[in-house]
Short mmCIF file of C-alpha atoms in Angstrom, two decimals:
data_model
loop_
_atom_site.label_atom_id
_atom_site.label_comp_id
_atom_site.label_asym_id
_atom_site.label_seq_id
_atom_site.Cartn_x
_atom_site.Cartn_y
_atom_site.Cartn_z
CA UNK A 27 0.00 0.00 0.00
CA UNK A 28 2.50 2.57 1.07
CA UNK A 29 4.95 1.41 -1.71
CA UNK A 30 2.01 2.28 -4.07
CA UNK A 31 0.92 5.62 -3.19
CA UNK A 32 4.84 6.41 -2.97
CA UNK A 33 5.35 4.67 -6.51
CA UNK A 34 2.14 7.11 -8.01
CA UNK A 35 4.27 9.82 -6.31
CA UNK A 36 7.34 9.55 -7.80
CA UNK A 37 5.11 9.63 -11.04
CA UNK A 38 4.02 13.20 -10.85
CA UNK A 39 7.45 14.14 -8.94
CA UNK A 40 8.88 13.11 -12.52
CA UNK A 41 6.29 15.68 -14.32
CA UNK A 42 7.02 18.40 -12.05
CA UNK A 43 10.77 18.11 -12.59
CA UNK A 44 10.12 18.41 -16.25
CA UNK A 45 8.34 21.66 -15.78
CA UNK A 46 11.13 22.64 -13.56
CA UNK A 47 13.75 22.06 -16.12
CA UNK A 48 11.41 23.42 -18.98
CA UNK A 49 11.35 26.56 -17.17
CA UNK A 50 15.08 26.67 -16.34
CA UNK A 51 13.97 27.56 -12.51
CA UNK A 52 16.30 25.71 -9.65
CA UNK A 53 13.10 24.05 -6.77
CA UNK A 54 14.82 23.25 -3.27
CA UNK A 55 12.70 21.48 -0.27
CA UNK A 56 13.45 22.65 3.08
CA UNK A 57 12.97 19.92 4.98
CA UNK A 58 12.99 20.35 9.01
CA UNK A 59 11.16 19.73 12.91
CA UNK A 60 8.80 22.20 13.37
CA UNK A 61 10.22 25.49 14.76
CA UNK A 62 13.46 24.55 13.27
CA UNK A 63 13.86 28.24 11.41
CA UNK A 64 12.81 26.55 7.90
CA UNK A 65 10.25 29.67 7.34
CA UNK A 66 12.90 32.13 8.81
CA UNK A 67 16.00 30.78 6.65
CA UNK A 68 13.64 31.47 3.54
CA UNK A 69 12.97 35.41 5.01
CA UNK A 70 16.67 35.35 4.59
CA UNK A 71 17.47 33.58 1.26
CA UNK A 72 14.36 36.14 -0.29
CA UNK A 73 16.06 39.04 1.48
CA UNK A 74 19.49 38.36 0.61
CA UNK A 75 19.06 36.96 -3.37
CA UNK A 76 16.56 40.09 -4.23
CA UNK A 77 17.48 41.74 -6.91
CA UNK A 78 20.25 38.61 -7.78
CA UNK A 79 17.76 36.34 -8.36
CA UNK A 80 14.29 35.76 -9.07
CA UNK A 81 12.31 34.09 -6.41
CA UNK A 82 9.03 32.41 -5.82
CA UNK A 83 8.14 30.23 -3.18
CA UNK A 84 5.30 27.76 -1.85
CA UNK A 85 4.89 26.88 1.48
CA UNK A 86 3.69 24.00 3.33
CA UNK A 87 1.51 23.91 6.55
CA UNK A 88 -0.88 21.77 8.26
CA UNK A 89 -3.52 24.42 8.94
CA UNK A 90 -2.07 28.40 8.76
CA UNK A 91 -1.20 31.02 6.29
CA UNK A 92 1.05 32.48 9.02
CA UNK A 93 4.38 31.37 7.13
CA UNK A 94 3.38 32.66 3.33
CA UNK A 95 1.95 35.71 5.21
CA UNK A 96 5.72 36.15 5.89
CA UNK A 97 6.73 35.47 2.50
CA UNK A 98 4.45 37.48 0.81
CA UNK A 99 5.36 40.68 3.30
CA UNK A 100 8.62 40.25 1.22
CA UNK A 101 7.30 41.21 -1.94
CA UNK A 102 7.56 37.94 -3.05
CA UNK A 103 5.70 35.29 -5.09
CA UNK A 104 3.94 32.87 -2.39
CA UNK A 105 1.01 29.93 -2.54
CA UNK A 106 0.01 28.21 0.50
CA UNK A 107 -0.88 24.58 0.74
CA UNK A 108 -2.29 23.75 3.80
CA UNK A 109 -2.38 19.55 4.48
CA UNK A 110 -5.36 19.75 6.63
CA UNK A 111 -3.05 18.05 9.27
CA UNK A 112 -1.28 15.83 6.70
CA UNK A 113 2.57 15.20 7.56
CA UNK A 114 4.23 15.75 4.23
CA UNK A 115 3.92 17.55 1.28
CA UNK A 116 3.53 15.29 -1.73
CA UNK A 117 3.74 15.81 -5.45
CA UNK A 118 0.43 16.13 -6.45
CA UNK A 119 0.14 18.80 -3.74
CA UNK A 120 2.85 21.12 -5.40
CA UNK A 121 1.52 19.94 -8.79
CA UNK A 122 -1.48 22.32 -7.65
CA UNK A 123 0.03 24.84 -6.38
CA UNK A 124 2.42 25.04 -9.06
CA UNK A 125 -0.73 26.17 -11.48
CA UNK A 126 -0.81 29.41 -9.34
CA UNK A 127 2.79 30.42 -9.79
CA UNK A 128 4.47 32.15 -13.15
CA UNK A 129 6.89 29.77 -13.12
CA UNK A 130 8.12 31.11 -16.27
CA UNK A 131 9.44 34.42 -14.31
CA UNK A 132 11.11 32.50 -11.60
CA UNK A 133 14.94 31.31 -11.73
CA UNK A 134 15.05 29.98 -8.05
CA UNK A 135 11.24 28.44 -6.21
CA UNK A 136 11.84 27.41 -2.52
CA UNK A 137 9.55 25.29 -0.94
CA UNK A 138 9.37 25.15 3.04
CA UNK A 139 7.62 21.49 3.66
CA UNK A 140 5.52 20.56 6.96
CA UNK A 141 7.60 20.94 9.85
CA UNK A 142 8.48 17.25 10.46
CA UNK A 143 11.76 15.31 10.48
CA UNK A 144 9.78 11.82 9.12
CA UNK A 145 7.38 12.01 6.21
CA UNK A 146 8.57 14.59 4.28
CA UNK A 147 11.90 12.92 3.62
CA UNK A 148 9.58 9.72 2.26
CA UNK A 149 8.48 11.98 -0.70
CA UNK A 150 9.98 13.21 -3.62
CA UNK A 151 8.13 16.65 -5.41
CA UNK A 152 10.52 17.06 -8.35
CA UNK A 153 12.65 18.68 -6.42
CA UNK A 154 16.78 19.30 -7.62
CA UNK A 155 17.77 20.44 -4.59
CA UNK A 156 16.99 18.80 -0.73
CA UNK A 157 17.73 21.34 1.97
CA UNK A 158 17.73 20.46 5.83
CA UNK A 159 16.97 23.21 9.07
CA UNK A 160 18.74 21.68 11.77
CA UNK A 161 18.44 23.78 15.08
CA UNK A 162 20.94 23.52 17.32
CA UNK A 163 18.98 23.68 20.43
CA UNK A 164 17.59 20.23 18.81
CA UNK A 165 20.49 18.63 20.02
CA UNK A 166 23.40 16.92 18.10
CA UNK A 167 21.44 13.14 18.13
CA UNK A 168 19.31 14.20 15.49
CA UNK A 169 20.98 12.71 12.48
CA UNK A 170 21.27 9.64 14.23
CA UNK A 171 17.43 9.50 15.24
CA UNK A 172 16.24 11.02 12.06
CA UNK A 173 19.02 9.95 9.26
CA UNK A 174 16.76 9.71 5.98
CA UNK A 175 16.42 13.48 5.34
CA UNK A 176 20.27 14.10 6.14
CA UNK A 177 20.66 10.97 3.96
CA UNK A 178 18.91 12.93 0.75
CA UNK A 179 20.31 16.44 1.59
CA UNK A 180 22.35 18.54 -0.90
CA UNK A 181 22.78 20.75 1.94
CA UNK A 182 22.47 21.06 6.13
CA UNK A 183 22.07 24.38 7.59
CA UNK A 184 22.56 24.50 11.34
CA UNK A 185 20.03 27.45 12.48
CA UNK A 186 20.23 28.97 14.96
CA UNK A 187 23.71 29.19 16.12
CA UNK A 188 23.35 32.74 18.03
CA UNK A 189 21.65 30.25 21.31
CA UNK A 190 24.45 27.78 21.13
CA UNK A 191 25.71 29.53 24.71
CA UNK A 192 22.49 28.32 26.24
CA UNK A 193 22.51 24.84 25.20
CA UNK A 194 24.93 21.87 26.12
CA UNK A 195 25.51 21.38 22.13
CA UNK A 196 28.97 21.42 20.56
CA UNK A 197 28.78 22.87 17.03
CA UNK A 198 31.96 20.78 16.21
CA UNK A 199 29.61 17.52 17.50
CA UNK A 200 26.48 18.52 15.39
CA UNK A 201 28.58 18.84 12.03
CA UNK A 202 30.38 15.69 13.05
CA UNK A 203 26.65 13.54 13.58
CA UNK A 204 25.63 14.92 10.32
CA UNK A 205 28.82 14.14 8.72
CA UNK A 206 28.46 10.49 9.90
CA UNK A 207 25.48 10.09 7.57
CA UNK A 208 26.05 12.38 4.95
CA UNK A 209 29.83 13.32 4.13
CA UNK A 210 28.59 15.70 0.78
CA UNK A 211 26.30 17.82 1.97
CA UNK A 212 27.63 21.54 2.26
CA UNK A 213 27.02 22.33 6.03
CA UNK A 214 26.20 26.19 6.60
CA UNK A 215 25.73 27.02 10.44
CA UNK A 216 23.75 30.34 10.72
CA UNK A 217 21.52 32.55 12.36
CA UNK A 218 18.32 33.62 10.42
CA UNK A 219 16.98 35.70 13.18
CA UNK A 220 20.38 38.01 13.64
CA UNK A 221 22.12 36.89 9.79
CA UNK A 222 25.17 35.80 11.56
CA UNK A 223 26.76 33.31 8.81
CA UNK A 224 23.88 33.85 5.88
CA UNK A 225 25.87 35.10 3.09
CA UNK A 226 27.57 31.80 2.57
CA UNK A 227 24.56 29.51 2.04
CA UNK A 228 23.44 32.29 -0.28
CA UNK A 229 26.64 32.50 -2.43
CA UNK A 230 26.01 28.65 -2.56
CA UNK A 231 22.13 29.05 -3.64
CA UNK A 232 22.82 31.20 -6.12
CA UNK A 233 25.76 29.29 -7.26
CA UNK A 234 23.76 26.21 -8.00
CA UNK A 235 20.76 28.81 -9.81
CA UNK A 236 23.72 29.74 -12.20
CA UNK A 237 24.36 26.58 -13.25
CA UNK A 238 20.76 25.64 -14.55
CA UNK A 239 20.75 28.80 -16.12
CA UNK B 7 -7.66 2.59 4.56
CA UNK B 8 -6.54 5.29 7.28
CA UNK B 9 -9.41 4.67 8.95
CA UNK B 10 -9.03 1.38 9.31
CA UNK B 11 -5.65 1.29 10.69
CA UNK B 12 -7.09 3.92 13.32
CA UNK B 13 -10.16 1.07 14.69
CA UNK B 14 -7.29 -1.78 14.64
CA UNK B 15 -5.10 0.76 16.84
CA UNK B 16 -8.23 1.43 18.97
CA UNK B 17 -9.17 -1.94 20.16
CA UNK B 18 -4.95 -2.83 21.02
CA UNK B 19 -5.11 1.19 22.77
CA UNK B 20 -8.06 -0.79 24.95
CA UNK B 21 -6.42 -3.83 25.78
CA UNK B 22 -3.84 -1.71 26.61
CA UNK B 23 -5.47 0.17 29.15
CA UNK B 24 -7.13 -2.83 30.36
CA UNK B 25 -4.12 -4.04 31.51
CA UNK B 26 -2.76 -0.61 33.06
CA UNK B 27 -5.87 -0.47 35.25
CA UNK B 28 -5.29 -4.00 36.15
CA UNK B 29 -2.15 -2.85 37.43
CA UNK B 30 -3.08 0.37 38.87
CA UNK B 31 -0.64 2.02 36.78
CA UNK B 32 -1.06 5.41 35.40
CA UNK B 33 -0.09 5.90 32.00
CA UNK B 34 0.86 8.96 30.33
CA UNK B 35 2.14 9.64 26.20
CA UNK B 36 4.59 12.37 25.73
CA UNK B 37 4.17 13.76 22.72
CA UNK B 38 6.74 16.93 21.01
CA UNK B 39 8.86 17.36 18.23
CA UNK B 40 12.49 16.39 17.82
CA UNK B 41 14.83 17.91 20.33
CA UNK B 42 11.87 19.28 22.41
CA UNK B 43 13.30 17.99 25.71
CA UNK B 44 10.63 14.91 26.10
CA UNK B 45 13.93 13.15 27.09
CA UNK B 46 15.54 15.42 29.54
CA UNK B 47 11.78 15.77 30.93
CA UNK B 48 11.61 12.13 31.60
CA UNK B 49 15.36 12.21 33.32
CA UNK B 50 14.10 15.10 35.46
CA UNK B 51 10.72 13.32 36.08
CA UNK B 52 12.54 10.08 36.93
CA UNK B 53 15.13 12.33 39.19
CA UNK B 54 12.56 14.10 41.01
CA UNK B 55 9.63 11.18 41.96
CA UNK B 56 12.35 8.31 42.94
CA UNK B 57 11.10 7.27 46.41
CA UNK B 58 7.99 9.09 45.93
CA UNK B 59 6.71 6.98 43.21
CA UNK B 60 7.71 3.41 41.58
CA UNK B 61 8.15 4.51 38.06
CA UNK B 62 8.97 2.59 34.32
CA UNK B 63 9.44 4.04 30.91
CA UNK B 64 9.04 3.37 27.29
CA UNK B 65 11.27 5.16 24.79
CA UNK B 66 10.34 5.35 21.17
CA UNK B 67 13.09 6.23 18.88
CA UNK B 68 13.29 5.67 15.13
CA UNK B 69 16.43 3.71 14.83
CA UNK B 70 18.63 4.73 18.36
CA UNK B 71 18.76 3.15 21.90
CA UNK B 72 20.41 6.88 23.46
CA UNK B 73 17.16 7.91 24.94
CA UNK B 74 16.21 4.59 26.92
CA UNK B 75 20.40 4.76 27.71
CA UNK B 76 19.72 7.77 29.48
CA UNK B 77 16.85 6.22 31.56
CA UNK B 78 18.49 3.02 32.18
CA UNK B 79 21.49 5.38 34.06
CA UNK B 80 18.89 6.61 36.31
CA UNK B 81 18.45 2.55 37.69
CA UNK B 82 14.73 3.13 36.25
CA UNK B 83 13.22 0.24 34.54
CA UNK B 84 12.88 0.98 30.40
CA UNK B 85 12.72 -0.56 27.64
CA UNK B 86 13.56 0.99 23.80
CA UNK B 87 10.65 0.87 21.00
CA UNK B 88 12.83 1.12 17.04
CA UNK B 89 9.93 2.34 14.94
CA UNK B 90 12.37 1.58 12.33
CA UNK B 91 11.75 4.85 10.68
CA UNK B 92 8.18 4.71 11.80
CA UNK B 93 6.51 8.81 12.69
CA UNK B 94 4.72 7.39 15.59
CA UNK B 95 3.97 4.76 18.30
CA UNK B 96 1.35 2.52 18.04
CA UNK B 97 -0.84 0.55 20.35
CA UNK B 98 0.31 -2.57 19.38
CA UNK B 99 4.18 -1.46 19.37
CA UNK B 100 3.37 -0.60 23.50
CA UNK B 101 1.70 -3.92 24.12
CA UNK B 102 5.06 -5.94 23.04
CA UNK B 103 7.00 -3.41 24.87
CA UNK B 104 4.83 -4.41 28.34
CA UNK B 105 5.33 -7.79 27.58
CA UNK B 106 9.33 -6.26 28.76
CA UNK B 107 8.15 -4.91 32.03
CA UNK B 108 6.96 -5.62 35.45
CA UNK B 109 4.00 -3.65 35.42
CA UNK B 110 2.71 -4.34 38.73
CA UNK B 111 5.76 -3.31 40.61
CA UNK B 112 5.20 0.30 38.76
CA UNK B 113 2.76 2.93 39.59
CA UNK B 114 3.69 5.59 37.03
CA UNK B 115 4.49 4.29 33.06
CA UNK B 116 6.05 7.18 31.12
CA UNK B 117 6.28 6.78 27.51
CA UNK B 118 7.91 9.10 25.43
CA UNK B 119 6.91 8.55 21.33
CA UNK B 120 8.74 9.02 18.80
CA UNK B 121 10.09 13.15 17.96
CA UNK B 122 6.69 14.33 15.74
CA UNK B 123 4.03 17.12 16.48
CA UNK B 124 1.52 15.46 13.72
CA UNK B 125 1.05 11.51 13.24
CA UNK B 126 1.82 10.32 17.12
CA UNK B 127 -1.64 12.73 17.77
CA UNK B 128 -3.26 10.41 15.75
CA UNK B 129 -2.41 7.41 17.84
CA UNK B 130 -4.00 6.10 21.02
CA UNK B 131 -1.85 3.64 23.27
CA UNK B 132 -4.03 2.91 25.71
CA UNK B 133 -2.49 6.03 28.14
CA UNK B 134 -4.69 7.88 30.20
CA UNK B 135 -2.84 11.12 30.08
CA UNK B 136 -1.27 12.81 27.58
CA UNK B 137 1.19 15.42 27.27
CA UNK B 138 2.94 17.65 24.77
CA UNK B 139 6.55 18.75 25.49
CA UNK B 140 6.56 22.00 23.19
CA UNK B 141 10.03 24.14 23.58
CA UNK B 142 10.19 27.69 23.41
CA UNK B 143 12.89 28.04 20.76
CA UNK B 144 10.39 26.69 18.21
CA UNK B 145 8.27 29.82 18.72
CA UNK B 146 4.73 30.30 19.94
CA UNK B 147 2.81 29.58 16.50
CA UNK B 148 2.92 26.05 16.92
CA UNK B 149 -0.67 25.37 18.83
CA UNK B 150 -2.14 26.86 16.13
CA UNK B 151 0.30 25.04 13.05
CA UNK B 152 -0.36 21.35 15.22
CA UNK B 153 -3.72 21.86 17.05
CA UNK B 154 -4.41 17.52 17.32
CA UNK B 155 -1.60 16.95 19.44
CA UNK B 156 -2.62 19.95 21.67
CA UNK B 157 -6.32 19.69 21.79
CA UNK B 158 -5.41 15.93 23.36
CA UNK B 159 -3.21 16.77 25.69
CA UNK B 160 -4.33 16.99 29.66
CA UNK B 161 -0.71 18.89 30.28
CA UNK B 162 1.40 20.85 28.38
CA UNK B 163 5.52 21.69 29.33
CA UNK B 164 6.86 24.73 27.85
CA UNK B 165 10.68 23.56 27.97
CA UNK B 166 13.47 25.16 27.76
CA UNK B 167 12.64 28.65 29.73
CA UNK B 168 16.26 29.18 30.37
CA UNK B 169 16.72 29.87 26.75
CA UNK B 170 13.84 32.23 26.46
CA UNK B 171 16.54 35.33 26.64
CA UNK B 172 17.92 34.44 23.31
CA UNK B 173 14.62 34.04 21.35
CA UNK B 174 11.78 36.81 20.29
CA UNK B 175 9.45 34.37 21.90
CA UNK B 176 7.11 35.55 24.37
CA UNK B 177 6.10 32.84 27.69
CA UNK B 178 2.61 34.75 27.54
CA UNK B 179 2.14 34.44 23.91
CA UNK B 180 3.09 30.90 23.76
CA UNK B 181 0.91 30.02 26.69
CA UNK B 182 -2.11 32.19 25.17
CA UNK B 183 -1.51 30.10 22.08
CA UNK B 184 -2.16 26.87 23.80
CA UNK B 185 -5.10 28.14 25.64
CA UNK B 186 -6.75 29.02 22.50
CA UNK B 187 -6.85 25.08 21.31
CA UNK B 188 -7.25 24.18 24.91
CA UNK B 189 -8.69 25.70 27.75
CA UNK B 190 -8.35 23.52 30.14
CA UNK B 191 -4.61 21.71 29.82
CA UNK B 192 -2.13 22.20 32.75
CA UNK B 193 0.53 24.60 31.94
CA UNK B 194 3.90 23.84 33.35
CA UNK B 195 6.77 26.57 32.45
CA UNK B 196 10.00 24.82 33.27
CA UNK B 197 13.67 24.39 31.83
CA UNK B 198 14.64 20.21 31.94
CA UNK B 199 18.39 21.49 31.69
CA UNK B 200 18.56 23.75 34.73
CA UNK B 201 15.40 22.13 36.80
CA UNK B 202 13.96 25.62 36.86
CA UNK B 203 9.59 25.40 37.53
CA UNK B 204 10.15 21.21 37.76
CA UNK B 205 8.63 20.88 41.18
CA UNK B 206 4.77 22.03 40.02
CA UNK B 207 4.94 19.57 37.58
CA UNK B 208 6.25 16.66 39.81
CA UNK B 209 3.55 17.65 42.46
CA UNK B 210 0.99 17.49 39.50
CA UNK B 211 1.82 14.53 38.11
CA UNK B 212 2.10 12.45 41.54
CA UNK B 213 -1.35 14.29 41.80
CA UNK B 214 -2.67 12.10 39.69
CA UNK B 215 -0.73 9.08 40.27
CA UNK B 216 -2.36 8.62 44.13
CA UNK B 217 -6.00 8.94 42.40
CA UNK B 218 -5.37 5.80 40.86
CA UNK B 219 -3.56 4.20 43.59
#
């Protein structure tokens, strides 16, 4: 059963890629545990590529518009899905969404899934690019407890780095534990609430926009 | 389908109990997401009841065996539920676990599910109290993004006060939030690194464990 509905996935995951590509616009899934910073890191990235690149993004929620309220206070492209308590985004769901967006106009569409370490990692939404929001006060264990989305990540960004003096967590011991299960990914440890450490996760983002276009 | 699964889980989540009230042990679910504390609020809950009240624990854990490590220091009967990747415990993943345990020499069972705010919500295990571990570093939106698990919950810990200096997060907004989806839930401030607002909690909790007694 599950292997179906994830087989019918990949199916339309395949067809959104190939609008994507058609469109010559660069999709990354943020994938992280709710309060993480996903919906703050993407404040950032708009902030800091405007005017470098052109962005749209979607964002994922069980039930609010609170995050693409956010978004769209930026001045930039935003659709909400909202899972009616689902755990994942899938496919199909971006599939819809996609319809609202000028994907045409866009070089770079970011899309912040439901905040959950689990499901989202199960499904793939054509994505080129998987992104995880680590917090530190989450503790270094994480990639150990939770190792399929570090396991499909292009990329790791460690949020939140400005509380690391209240917490018992070693920054050196976080990078390591992801490390252990991914030795790619770029690692970018940051703070989107004071930009401490942005500008080299967005040299990197746009980096990986220039190549597709 | 999902409905299906949901009756199966019902009638194990009523065996279940059966066999708590058997026992005269009260049972209670902590639900959060990853790296919410539900961990260092079991240590702290084990700490603080020992000679006060005979206590066991279940740890649910995708893949590791470092939370039910960190009971087992404590000399406090546990044993470790791999979901295997699974979101969420299940009724019938508890009852194996009890097969594990001497339930009559306990009169408190705390189980801690796996790190999720969505699918454990979903989930009955037979517990007669739940409660959601909700830290303040992942920002006071979160009753509002996950209302299932909080609507359920008889008791809700706001971890992690200590850090609340080094966030934008507000304790009145956050506990405004959850009063919103739930009126009537028992509010417990309290940091699970420093033991800071710990003792109303313990008092509560052992509350409830001589009304069963």
């Amino acid at each position: 059963m599950v292997e179906r509905i994830l087989k019918a996935n990949d199916a339309v995951a395949r067809s959104n890629r190939s609008r994507f590509d058609a469109a010559g616009v660069l999709v990354v899934n943020f994938i992280g545990s709710p309060g993480a910073g996903k919906t703050a890191v993407l404040e950032q990235t708009v902030k800091g590529l405007r005017g470098r690149v052109a962005l749209a993004c979607i964002e994922g929620d069980p039930y609010t518009t609170r995050d693409a309220e956010r978004i769209a206070a930026l001045d930039c492209p935003v659709v909400q899905i909202n899972t009616q308590g689902g755990c994942h985004l899938d496919a199909s769901l971006v599939s819809q969404a996609l319809d609202q967006l000028d994907l045409a106009a866009a070089d770079l569409l970011l899309i912040e899934n439901v905040g959950n370490l689990l499901c989202p990692s199960q499904y793939d939404l054509g994505e080129h690019l998987t992104v995880v929001v680590l917090s530190v006060t989450e503790g270094a264990d994480k990639p150990e407890k939770y190792p399929a989305a570090f396991q499909r990540a292009q990329a790791v960004i460690i949020n939140k780095v400005d509380a690391l003096a209240l917490t018992d967590v070693d920054l050196d011991a976080v990078t390591a534990a992801i490390r252990r299960f991914n030795p790619q990914a770029a690692i970018f440890p940051l703070s989107a609430r004071t930009g401490e450490g942005v500008e080299p996760w967005l040299l990197w983002l746009e980096d990986r926009v220039k190549a597709v276009r």
